[in-house]
Every structure is written in structure tokens, then in C-alpha cells.
């Protein structure tokens, strides 16, 4: 007797097959519907008749540390602003001043998410909105709340510059007050400065005049001012020793100022009667015409001493060589680096760069000039210390990878860098 298998297992397998088939069928239908839905969305975004989605989260904020003329706008771009869709072709930014008529501020490219509104009025109220542009259609964002600009009197981004200014400015004030109280401030010896008295004494012994050339620039040049300050001290000695000084100039204002300076020096020396306006004479504003005239004076009068102090250009070598050819002792000084080699080569003593201003402060004895000179020295000392520390910190960090050296280098970089907005 052959036993026949029971049929319940076959029924179960059939039910599973049906269930699996139904599940795949449902998944297929869902995928088809999803594909159809996606096809509908793409068609909707590329439809030129439908405006693009507007920008969102538009915020207007006062721009920090300005003069009260700027407002910063930020927003989230339109969801249609995507390269794959290409629905947004750009943005336009509008402002409404005091509830007036909207004014367009700018046209921006797709992808823009910020804009800085400039040249605004401090006493006005502004509202802003952004328009997203598509092909012939657009959508406007919500408008910002009314906002006013504010003027900040202190830019805290430049705190380091303010600190350095306070240190140097404070040092200048302290030194000026110290000089006013009669305390002698130390100024290192300058060879050219020490030679002034010797040069004047040589002219006295030889009985020949002193030629003083204050450069070829006008009174708006600080080197001319320094030259006239030194002239006051030289003219006082000239008046005391009763020797002749000759001063041809190329600027009329310099002539007037030089005459007043020499006149005051003669009065200070107790020799006002010996003063004559012929001591200072105007020649010409033309550069080489002036050089020719001064060279002629040197050759004819053969001065014992020649001072070349001030702003010089190409004429520096001609004047220095001519003075050297007549046997004069020459003291030169200028802040123009290109002319210094000529003076160094052809003159007996040269005041190099800042030594010209240091000499004017030292010889005049004016407390404000001396205090400014010493205050500038404090600034130079700070700069030199910062340079040395910075070089050492960067070098040691590159050798040891020590975090402390990097911190020092970063701090120095922050301290001596002007932050930009």
C-alpha cells in the first residue's frame, strides 16, 4: 500500500508565491507612480509660466564699525536656484527709503546670497526685498523690518593700531613735558651735527662766506622745514662771529621764511643791525637754472663752508661736486635715499635720512621737536623688538613644532596687522 503525501504543504507554497507576487506588483506600481510624480515636478520648474520660488530668511543688519552708511543683507537663495534645474537667472535687490518708492540697488548673478547696501543716509529708515528672476517671470521675497544705520565712533577691528598709537602718542607727550621742565633729553651724537660749529669756525678763520642751500622744494616739504630750523642755529653763530652768509633759494615762500629766520637769529645774537635782506635772494623756480646760478656763486665767491640741507633731486651731485672743487667744507643732509650716495661721495659730512630731522630738533632745542623725536624712538624700539621676536618665534616653531612659539608668532601677526572688513 502506497501512502500518498498530504497536500497542505503545496497549498502553503502557493500562498507564499501569490503574496510575493503581490508585493513585487505593489512595489512596481509605487515606483511607477514615483517616476511619474518626478516627471511632473521637473516639468513644473522648467515651465516658463510659473515664477521661481522666492528667496527666504532675508535679514538686514547694520554694518559694523562704519560711518553709518552701510547695511548688510543676507538670504537663502531660491530652491529653484540650482544648476541642474536652471530656473533662476539672477536676483535684484530693492530698497524702500522712508516708505517711499522702491529703488533697485543691484543686479546679482544666480547663487548670490548677500549684498552690502552702501551710501545710505543715517537719518532715514530703510526696508529691503529681493526679487528672484526667471525667464520672463519673477517672485518677490518678504520685505525686511524697518532699519536705520548706526555710526560707530570706534572701530574695534583696529584695536591693535589704537593701542600702538596710544603708546607712541603717550611717549611723545611725556617727553615733551619732560623737555618743557628743563630736563635734558639724550640725543646720540651725529658726526654731521658735531661738525656744524667746526665748519662755521673755519669760515671765520678764512674770512670767507658761508653758502646755505635749503634744497629746491617749497615750504610744504618737511625737509625744507628741517633745513630752515637748522638755519636758525647756523645764522645765530654767523651773527656772533660776524661772518657773511649767502643763501640763494628757488622758491619765493622759502625766501620769505628764510629772511625771517635769519632776522630772528641776528636779534637773538644781539646783532639786529648786521642783518640784511640781501643775505637771502630768490633765483628761479627752474631746477637747472637754479643749479647753474648756485654753481656760479660757488666758483666766484669760493665759500669756506657749504650747507646742502633739504630736499634735492638730480642737482645734488652737481652742487656737491662744485662745492668740493672750490675747497669748501661741506655738510649735506637729505631724506631722499637716491641722492644720499652723491652727498656721501662728495661731501665731508652727511646727515642720512632721519638724522636731518634729528639735527633740526637737537639744534633748535624746541621741546615739542625733541619730545617728538624721542617718542618716535619709542615706536622704532617697539618695531625692532617685534621683528626680532617674530623671527625667533617662527624659526623656533619650524624647528621644534612647539605650540607656544606658534602662539607667539600668531599674536605678533595679529598685533601688527591692520584688519580689513
Short mmCIF file of N, CA and C in Angstrom, two decimals, residues 175-176 178-179 182-190 193-194 358-359 361-363 365-367 369-378 380:
data_model
loop_
_atom_site.label_atom_id
_atom_site.label_comp_id
_atom_site.label_asym_id
_atom_site.label_seq_id
_atom_site.Cartn_x
_atom_site.Cartn_y
_atom_site.Cartn_z
N UNK A 175 57.64 112.91 26.88
CA UNK A 175 58.94 113.52 26.57
C UNK A 175 58.82 115.03 26.36
N UNK A 176 57.73 115.49 25.75
CA UNK A 176 57.56 116.94 25.56
C UNK A 176 57.45 117.63 26.92
N UNK A 178 58.59 116.52 29.69
CA UNK A 178 59.91 116.44 30.35
C UNK A 178 60.84 117.53 29.84
N UNK A 179 60.84 117.75 28.52
CA UNK A 179 61.70 118.79 27.94
C UNK A 179 61.27 120.18 28.39
N UNK A 182 62.72 121.44 31.55
CA UNK A 182 64.15 121.76 31.55
C UNK A 182 65.07 120.57 31.64
N UNK A 183 64.55 119.37 31.69
CA UNK A 183 65.40 118.20 31.76
C UNK A 183 65.98 117.91 30.38
N UNK A 184 67.28 117.69 30.32
CA UNK A 184 67.94 117.46 29.04
C UNK A 184 67.68 116.04 28.55
N UNK A 185 67.18 115.94 27.33
CA UNK A 185 66.93 114.64 26.73
C UNK A 185 68.15 114.18 25.95
N UNK A 186 68.47 112.92 26.08
CA UNK A 186 69.65 112.40 25.41
C UNK A 186 69.38 112.20 23.92
N UNK A 187 70.25 112.74 23.10
CA UNK A 187 70.24 112.51 21.66
C UNK A 187 71.64 112.07 21.29
N UNK A 188 71.76 110.94 20.66
CA UNK A 188 73.09 110.41 20.36
C UNK A 188 73.84 111.37 19.43
N UNK A 189 75.15 111.30 19.51
CA UNK A 189 75.99 112.19 18.72
C UNK A 189 75.88 111.85 17.23
N UNK A 190 75.77 112.89 16.43
CA UNK A 190 75.75 112.74 14.98
C UNK A 190 76.96 113.50 14.44
N UNK A 193 76.34 116.73 12.82
CA UNK A 193 75.85 117.73 13.78
C UNK A 193 77.02 118.35 14.56
N UNK A 194 77.94 117.50 14.94
CA UNK A 194 79.10 117.98 15.68
C UNK A 194 79.99 118.87 14.81
N UNK A 358 66.50 114.84 13.12
CA UNK A 358 67.07 114.80 14.47
C UNK A 358 67.97 116.01 14.71
N UNK A 359 68.73 116.39 13.69
CA UNK A 359 69.61 117.56 13.83
C UNK A 359 68.80 118.82 14.03
N UNK A 361 65.85 119.09 15.37
CA UNK A 361 65.27 119.09 16.72
C UNK A 361 66.34 119.39 17.77
N UNK A 362 67.50 118.80 17.59
CA UNK A 362 68.57 118.99 18.57
C UNK A 362 69.09 120.42 18.56
N UNK A 363 69.32 120.96 17.35
CA UNK A 363 69.88 122.31 17.28
C UNK A 363 68.88 123.37 17.71
N UNK A 365 66.47 122.94 19.95
CA UNK A 365 66.19 122.82 21.37
C UNK A 365 64.72 122.98 21.71
N UNK A 366 63.87 122.96 20.70
CA UNK A 366 62.43 123.13 20.90
C UNK A 366 61.87 121.89 21.61
N UNK A 367 61.18 122.04 22.76
CA UNK A 367 60.69 120.88 23.50
C UNK A 367 59.76 119.98 22.68
N UNK A 369 59.79 119.53 19.43
CA UNK A 369 60.58 118.78 18.45
C UNK A 369 61.37 117.66 19.13
N UNK A 370 61.98 117.98 20.28
CA UNK A 370 62.74 116.95 20.98
C UNK A 370 61.83 115.84 21.49
N UNK A 371 60.67 116.22 22.03
CA UNK A 371 59.74 115.21 22.53
C UNK A 371 59.23 114.31 21.42
N UNK A 372 58.94 114.90 20.26
CA UNK A 372 58.50 114.09 19.12
C UNK A 372 59.61 113.15 18.67
N UNK A 373 60.84 113.65 18.68
CA UNK A 373 61.97 112.80 18.28
C UNK A 373 62.13 111.61 19.20
N UNK A 374 62.04 111.85 20.51
CA UNK A 374 62.19 110.75 21.46
C UNK A 374 60.99 109.80 21.39
N UNK A 375 59.79 110.35 21.18
CA UNK A 375 58.61 109.49 21.05
C UNK A 375 58.71 108.58 19.85
N UNK A 376 59.24 109.10 18.75
CA UNK A 376 59.43 108.25 17.56
C UNK A 376 60.42 107.14 17.85
N UNK A 377 61.41 107.44 18.68
CA UNK A 377 62.37 106.39 19.05
C UNK A 377 61.68 105.24 19.78
N UNK A 378 60.67 105.56 20.59
CA UNK A 378 59.92 104.51 21.27
C UNK A 378 59.21 103.62 20.24
N UNK A 380 60.12 103.12 17.15
CA UNK A 380 61.14 102.30 16.46
C UNK A 380 61.60 101.14 17.33
#
